[in-house]
XYZ file of C-alpha atoms in Angstrom:
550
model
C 18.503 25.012 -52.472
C 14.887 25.592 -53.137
C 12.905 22.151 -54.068
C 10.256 22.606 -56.648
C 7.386 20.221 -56.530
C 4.719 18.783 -59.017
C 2.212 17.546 -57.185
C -0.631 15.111 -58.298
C -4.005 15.638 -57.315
C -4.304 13.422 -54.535
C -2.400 15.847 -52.191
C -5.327 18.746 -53.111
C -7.681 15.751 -51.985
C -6.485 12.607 -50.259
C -4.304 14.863 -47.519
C -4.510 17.453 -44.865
C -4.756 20.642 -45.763
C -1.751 22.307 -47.560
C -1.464 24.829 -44.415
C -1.292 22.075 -41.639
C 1.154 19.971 -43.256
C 4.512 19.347 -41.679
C 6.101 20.405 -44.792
C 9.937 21.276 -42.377
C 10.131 17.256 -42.540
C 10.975 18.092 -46.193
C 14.167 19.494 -44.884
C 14.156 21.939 -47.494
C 13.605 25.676 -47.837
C 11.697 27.351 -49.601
C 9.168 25.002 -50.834
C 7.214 25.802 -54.440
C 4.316 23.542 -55.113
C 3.684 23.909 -58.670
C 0.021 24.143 -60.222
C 0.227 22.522 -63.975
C -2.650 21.859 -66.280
C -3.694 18.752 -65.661
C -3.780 19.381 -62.275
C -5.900 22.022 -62.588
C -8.658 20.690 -65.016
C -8.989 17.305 -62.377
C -9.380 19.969 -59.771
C -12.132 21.821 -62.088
C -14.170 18.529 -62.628
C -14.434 17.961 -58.715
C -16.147 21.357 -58.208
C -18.899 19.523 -59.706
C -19.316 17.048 -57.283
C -19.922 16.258 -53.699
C -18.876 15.885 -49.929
C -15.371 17.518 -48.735
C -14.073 16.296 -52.429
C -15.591 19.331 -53.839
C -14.921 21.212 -51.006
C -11.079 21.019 -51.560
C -11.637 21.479 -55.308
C -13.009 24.907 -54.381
C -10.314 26.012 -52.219
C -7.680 25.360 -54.364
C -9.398 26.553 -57.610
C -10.499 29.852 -55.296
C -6.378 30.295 -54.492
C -5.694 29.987 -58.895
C -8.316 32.368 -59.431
C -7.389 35.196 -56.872
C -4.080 34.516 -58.426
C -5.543 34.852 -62.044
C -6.872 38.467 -60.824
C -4.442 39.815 -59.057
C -1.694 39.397 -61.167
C 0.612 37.353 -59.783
C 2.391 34.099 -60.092
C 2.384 32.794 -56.609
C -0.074 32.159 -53.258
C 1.899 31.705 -50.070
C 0.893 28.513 -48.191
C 2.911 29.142 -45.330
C 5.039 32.527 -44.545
C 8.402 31.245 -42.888
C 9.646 27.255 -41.186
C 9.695 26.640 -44.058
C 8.224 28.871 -46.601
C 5.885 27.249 -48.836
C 3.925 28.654 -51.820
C 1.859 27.855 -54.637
C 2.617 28.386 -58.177
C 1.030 29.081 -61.023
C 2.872 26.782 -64.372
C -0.042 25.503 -66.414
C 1.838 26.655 -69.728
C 4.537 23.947 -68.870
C 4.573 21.596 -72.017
C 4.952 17.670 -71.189
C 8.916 16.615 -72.862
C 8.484 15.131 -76.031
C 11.637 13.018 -75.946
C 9.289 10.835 -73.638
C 6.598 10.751 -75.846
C 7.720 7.476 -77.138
C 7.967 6.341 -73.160
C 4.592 7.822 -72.484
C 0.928 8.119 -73.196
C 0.200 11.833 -72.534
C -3.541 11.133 -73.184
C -2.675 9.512 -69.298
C -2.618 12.585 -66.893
C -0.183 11.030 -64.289
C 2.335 10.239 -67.407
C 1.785 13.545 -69.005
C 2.807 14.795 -64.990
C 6.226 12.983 -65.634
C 6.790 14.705 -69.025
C 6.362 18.258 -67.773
C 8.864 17.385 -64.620
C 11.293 16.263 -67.302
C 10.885 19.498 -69.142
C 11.301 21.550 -65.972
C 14.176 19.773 -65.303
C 15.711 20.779 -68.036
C 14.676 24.169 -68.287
C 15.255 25.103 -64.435
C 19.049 25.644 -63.159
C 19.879 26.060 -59.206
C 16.965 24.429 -57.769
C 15.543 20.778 -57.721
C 12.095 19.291 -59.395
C 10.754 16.577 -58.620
C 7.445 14.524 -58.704
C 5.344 14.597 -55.921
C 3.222 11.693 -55.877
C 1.066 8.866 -53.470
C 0.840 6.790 -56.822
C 3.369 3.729 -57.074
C 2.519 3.630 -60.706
C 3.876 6.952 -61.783
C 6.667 6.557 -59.579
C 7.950 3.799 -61.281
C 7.128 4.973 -63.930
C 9.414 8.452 -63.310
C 12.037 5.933 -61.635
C 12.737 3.959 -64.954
C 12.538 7.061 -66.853
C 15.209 8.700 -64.843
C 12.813 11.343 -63.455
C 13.032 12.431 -60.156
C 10.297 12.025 -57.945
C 9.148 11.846 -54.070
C 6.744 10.030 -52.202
C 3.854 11.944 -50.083
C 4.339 10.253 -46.597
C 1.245 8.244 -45.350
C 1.210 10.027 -42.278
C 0.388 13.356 -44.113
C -3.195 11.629 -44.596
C -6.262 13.157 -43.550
C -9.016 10.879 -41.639
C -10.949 8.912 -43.662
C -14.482 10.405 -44.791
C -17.163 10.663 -42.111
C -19.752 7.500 -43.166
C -24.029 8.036 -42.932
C -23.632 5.667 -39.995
C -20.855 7.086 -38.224
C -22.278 10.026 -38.364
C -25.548 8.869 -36.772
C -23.407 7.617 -34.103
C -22.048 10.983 -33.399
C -25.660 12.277 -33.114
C -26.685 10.072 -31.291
C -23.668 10.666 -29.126
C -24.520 14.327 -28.906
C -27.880 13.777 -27.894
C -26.940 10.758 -24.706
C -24.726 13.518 -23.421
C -27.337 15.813 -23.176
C -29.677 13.369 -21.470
C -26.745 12.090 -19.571
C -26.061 16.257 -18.026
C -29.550 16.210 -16.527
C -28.574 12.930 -14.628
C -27.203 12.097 -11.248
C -23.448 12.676 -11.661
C -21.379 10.597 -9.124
C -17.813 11.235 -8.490
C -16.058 8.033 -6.640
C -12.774 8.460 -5.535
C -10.550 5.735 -3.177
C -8.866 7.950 -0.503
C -6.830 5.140 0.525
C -5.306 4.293 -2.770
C -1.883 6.407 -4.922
C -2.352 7.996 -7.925
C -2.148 5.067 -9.631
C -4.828 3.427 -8.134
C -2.491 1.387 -5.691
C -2.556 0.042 -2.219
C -0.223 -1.443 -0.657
C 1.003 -2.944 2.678
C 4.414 -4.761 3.856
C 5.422 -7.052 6.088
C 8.022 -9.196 7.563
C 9.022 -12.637 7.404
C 11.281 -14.172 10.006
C 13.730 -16.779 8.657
C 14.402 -19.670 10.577
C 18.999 -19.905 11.047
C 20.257 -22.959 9.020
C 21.655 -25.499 10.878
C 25.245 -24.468 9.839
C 24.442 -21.055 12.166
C 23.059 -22.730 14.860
C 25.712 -25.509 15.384
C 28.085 -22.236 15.586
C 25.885 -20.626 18.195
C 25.896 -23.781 20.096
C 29.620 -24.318 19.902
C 29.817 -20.294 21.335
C 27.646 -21.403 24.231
C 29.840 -24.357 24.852
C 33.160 -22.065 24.642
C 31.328 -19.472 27.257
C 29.932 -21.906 29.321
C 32.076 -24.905 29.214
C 31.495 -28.384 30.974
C 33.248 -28.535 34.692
C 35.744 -31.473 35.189
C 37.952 -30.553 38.083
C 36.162 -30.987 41.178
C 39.180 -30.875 43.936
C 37.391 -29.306 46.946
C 38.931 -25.586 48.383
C 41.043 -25.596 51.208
C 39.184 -25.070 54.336
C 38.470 -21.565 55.172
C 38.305 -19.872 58.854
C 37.056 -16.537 59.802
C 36.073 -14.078 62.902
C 33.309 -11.641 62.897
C 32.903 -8.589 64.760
C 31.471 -10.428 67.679
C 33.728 -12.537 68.198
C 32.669 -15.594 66.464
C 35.086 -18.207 64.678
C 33.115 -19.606 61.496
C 35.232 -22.636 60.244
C 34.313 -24.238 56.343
C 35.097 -27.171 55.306
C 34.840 -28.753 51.878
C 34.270 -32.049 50.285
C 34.236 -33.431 47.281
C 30.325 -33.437 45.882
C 28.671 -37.366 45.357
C 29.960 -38.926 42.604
C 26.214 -39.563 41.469
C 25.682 -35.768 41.660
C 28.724 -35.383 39.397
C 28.111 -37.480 37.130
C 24.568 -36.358 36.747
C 25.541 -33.101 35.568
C 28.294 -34.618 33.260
C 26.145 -36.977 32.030
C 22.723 -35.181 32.031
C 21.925 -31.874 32.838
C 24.672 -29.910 30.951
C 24.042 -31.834 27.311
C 20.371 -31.739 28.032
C 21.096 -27.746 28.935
C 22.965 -28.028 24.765
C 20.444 -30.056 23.401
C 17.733 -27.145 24.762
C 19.511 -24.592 23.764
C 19.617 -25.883 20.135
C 15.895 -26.492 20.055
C 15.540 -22.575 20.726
C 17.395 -21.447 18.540
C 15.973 -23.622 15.973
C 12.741 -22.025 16.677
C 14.040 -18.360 17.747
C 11.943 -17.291 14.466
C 8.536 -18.534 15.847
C 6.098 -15.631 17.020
C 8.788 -12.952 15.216
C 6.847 -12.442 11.846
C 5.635 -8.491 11.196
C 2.506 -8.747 9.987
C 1.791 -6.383 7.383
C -0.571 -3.135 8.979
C -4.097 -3.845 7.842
C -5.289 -2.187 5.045
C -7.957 0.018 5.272
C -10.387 1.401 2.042
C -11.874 5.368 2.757
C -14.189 5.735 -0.383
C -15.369 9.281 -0.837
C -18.120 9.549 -3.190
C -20.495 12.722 -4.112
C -23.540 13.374 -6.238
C -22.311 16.425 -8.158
C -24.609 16.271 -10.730
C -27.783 18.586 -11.260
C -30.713 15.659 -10.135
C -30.651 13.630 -6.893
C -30.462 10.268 -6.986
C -32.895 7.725 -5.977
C -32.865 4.186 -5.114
C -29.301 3.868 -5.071
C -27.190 0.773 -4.112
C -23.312 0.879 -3.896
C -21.023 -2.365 -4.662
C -17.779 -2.993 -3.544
C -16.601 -6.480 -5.048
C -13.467 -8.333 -4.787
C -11.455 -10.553 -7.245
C -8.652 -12.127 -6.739
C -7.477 -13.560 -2.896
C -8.911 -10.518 -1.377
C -12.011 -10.207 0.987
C -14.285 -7.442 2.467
C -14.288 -6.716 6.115
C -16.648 -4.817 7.620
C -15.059 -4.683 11.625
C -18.283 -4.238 14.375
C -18.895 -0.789 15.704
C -20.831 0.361 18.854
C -23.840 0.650 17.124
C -23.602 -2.813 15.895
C -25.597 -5.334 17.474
C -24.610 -8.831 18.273
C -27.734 -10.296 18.863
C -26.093 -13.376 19.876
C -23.748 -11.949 22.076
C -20.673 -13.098 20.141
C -17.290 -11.382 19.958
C -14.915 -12.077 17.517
C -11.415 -12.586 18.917
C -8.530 -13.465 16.521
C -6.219 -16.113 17.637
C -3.265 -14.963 19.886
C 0.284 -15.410 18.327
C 3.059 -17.362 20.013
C 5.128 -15.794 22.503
C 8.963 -15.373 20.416
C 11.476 -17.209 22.901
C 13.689 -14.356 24.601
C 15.910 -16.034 26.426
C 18.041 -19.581 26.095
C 17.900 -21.954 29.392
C 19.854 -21.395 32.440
C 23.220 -22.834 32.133
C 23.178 -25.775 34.595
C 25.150 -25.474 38.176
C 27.605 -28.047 39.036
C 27.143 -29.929 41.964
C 28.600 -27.888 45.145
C 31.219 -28.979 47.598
C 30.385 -30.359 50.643
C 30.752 -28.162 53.545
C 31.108 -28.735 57.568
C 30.731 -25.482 59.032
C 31.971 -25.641 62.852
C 31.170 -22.132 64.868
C 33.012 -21.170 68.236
C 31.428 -18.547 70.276
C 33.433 -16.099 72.604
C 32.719 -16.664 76.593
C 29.507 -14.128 77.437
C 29.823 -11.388 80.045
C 27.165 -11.344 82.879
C 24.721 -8.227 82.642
C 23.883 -5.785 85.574
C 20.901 -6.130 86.958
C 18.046 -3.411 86.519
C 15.876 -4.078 89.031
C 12.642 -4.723 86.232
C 10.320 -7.790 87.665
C 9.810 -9.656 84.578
C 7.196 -11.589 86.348
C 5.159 -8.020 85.479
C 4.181 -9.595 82.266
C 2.410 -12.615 83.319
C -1.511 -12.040 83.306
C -1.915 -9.548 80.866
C -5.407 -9.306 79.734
C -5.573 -10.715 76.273
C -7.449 -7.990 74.686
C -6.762 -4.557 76.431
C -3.189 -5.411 77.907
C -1.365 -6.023 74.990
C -0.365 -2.751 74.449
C 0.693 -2.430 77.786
C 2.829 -6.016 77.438
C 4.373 -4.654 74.686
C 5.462 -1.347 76.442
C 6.912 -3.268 79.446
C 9.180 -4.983 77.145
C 10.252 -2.308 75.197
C 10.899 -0.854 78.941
C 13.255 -3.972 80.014
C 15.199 -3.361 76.708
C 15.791 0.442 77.179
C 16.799 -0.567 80.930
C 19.637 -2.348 79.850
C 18.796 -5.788 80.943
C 18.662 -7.204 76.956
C 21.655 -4.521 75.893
C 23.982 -7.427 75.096
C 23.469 -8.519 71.267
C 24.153 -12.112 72.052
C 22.610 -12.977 74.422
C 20.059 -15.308 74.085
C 17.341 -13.991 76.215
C 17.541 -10.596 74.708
C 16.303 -12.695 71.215
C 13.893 -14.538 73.343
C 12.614 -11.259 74.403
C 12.854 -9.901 71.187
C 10.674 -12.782 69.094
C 7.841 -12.005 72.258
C 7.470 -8.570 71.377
C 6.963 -9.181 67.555
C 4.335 -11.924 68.287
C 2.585 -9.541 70.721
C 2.224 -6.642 68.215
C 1.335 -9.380 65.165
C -1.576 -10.635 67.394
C -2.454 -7.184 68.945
C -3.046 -6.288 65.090
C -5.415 -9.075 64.336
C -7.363 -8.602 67.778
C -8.143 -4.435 66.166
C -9.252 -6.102 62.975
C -10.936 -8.499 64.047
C -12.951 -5.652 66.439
C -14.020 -3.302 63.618
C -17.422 -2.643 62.691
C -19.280 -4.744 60.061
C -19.609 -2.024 56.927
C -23.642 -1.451 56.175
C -24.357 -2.749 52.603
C -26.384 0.369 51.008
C -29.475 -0.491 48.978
C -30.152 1.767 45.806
C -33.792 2.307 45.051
C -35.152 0.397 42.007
C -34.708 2.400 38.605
C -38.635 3.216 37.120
C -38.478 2.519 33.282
C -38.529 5.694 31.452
C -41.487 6.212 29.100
C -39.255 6.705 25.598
C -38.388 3.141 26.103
C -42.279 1.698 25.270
C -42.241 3.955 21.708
C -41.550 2.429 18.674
C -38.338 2.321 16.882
C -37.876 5.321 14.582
C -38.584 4.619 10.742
C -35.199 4.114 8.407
C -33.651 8.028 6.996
C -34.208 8.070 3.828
C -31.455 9.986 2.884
C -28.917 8.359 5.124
C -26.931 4.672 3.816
C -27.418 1.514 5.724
C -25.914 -1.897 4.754
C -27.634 -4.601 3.272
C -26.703 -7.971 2.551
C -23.188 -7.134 4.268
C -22.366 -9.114 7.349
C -20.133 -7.153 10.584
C -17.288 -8.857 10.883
C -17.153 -11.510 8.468
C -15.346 -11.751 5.054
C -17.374 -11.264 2.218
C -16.728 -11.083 -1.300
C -19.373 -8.891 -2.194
C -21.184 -5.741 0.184
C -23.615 -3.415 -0.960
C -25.307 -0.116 1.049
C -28.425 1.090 -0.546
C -29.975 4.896 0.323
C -33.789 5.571 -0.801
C -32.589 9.833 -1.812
C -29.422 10.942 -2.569
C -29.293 14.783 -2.817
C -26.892 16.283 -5.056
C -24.371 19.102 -4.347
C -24.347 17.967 -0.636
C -20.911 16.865 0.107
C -18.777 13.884 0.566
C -20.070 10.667 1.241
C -17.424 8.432 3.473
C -17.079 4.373 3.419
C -14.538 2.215 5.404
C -14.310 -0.799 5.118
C -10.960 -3.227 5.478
C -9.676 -5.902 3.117
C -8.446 -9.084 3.773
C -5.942 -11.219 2.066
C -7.344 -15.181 1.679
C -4.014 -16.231 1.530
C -0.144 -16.001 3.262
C 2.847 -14.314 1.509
C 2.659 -12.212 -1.324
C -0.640 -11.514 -2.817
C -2.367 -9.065 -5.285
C -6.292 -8.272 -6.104
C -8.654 -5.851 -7.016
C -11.467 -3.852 -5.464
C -14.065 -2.533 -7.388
C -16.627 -0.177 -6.305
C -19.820 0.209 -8.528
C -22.891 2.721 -8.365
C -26.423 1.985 -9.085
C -29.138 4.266 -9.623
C -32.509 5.603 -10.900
C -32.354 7.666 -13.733
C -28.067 6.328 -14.205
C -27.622 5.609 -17.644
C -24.441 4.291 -17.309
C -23.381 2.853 -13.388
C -19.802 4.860 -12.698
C -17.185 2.317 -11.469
C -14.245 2.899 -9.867
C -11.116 0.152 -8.949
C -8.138 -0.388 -7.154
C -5.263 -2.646 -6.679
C -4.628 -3.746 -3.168
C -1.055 -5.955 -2.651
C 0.577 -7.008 0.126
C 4.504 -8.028 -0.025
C 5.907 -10.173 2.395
C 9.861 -9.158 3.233
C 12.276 -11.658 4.760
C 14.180 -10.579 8.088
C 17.241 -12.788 9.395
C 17.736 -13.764 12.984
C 20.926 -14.550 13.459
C 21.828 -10.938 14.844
C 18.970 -11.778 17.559
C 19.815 -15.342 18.219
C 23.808 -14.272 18.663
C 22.142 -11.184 21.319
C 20.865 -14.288 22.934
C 24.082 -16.173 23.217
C 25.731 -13.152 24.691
C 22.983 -12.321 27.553
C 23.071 -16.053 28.594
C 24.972 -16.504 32.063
């Protein structure tokens, strides 16, 4: 059903343009906006005036009058979604069974007369009032005419004031001293796209004392306390020589026994619960350090000179700036962070009982004479001590491979045996004692080279250095300064680490700031660093423990 609307004249003024109105929120199609009288001669008095008023008036009187000379009844706002046109009823008479009601000297009143009468005259479409006005709407409401609020959102922005729009020239005219500036681009390499850094570790829980009373009872099941100590029955055996090898056992002291009972295996419990208490100490993950890569650039059309960068902190954060080679310690110092407990990997031994007693008796079989080989051990005596030990040692070597010492057992083969080894262990020492004293060589003093006396070369103008930032120390606050900075040369790089002031959890920002000659405005760039501590249990390690101890 097509919807015919009167419209008062603050849509022509006090909204967007008819054309770039959302007029398919009107659910409705087509849409006839219809041009009446009164409408019209408002619209005719504001082509007198000023500002984007009489700007509108024009446009809308300029649509009646190509209307007027063409012919035709109707100007098409908007072709199709839905259509929407404008049209011409300025002979539409006001209802004078309202007169009574209304005061059509009032144009908004005289509005709600001429719906009425197109209400009445029309068939197969609806009319209604089209109004921003809450007085003629309540008007048309008590009247029983129909009528329909413009929606606030169909407003156009509120008129440009003198001073707002010296602020937009002025605008204009810092932009265009602000394109013949430096123009520095900072970007965090380190950080997400939102601006985030961030770095986990790991917490080791220490086991309640519900787990580690069941770990001890496991160690007590696998390992438990000895109480029988009945000696073994005595044992006798014969090896390959010949020998008998008889054991006998008794039953260990009674002070031994009841040293272990007593002692050494609930000391060995008590121990093993103190580990396990503390199996978490030295097992924290610490989170990985976080490190900051800045990359700035100059892209702008000027260089920039005298220029300082600041990186700041706030929060429980701090700057670290770790030493490099080309750092100098002029006091010789190195830092060296504080060494972490060792984690306990293993529980105590589990303590031995006492051991039997034992009487070991050996019974050797009768020996069999040896044949004589004719060898005069008397051969050896007067050897000289330092050339003849060789030939000592050969002459023994000689009574062995005769067959005088070929019997395992017998006890001059082993005396002849522990000679020989003491004759080659001092024969050894004698050679190394001999050798030649090594010649310490002397290198010839270095002669100072002549670049050493010049003078240090003067500071790069164009290169950074830090100032005011200490090598490894946390700071809150660092700054590098450079005397030229040359635009469209490339990347600038900064590293630097940050430092959390305090354990678990813990959030801050880092803010990086760029001063300059010629800058109007510094350019600033932040980011969030965070670390997150994560808790990990240790009952799977302390139970690994349990099961390796033996």
């Amino acid at each position: 059903m097509e919807l015919h609307l009167v419209p008062d004249t603050n849509l022509f003024f006090e909204f967007k343009a008819l054309d770039q109105l959302p007029w398919e929120e009107l659910g409705r199609d087509p849409i006839v906006l219809l041009l009446t009288k009164p409408v019209l001669d408002e619209i005719d008095r504001h082509k007198k005036g000023t500002g984007r008023t009489r700007d509108r008036a024009l446009d809308i009187f300029g649509r009646f009058r190509a209307m007027l000379e063409a012919g035709i009844g109707d100007s098409e706002i908007r072709s199709s979604g839905p259509k929407v046109v404008l049209r011409r009823a300025t002979n539409v008479l006001p209802d004078p069974a309202l007169k009574d009601h209304l005061d059509y000297e009032k144009a908004d009143e005289k509005l709600i007369g001429i719906v009425s009468t197109l209400k009445k005259q029309t068939a197969g479409h609806e009319v209604k009032l089209f109004t921003d006005d809450g007085g003629p709407a309540g008007m048309a409401q008590d009247l029983g005419v129909p009528f329909k609020m413009i929606d606030q959102a169909w407003r156009r922005p509120p008129a440009e004031t003198t001073e707002a729009k010296q602020i937009r020239d002025l605008k204009k005219i810092v932009e265009i001293y602000q394109s013949q500036e430096p123009k520095i681009a900072i970007r965090c390499q380190t950080a997400d796209r939102d601006g985030v850094v961030t770095t986990v570790g790991k917490a080791a829980t220490p086991l309640i004392e519900a787990e580690v009373d069941e770990l001890v009872e496991a160690l007590r099941v696998k390992h438990p306390l000895r109480q029988d100590f009945t000696p073994p029955e005595t044992k006798t055996t014969t090896d390959t020589w010949g020998e008998t090898k008889t054991v006998e056992y008794s039953t260990p002291p009674e002070e031994e026994i009841a040293n272990y009972r007593d002692n050494l295996y609930p000391k060995w419990l008590d121990d093993c619960r103190g580990v396990l208490r503390s199996v978490h100490v030295g097992r924290d993950e610490a989170a990985p350090p976080v490190v900051l890569r800045w990359s700035m650039s100059n892209d702008g059309s000027r260089p920039a000179e005298r220029v300082r960068v600041e990186f700041g902190t706030s929060g429980p954060l701090a700057l670290h700036r770790p030493r490099r080679a080309k750092d100098e310690d002029r006091n010789g110092n190195q830092t060296r962070g504080l060494a972490s407990p060792e984690p306990a990997r293993h529980l105590p031994p589990v303590p031995k009982p006492p051991a039997f007693g034992q009487k070991v008796t050996r019974v050797l079989p009768p020996a069999k004479p040896a044949a004589a080989t004719g060898f005069d051990i008397s051969t050896i005596r007067g050897i000289d001590p330092l050339g003849g030990y060789a030939g000592a040692r050969s002459a023994v070597e000689r009574l062995a491979m005769g067959g005088a010492l070929s019997n395992p057992a017998s006890d001059a083969m082993r005396r002849m045996q522990d000679s020989l080894a003491g004759i080659t262990r001092f024969d050894d020492a004698m050679r190394a004692a001999m050798q030649p004293i090594a010649t310490p060589r002397f290198e010839p003093m270095s002669v100072m080279s002549p670049h050493l006396l010049r003078p240090p070369r003067p500071p790069d103008p164009e290169e950074f250095y830090y100032a005011s930032w200490a090598v490894d120390r946390p700071v809150q606050k660092g700054t590098l300064t450079c005397q030229l900075w040359r635009h469209q040369t490339g990347d600038e790089i900064f590293e630097f680490n940050v430092l959390f002031g305090r354990t678990g959890d813990a959030r801050g920002v880092v803010e990086c700031t760029v001063h300059a000659d010629k800058i109007t405005e510094p350019p600033q760039a932040k980011v969030i660093v965070e670390r997150r501590i994560e808790a990990i249990s240790m009952l799977d390690i302390a139970k690994a423990m349990v099961d390796a101890c033996g």
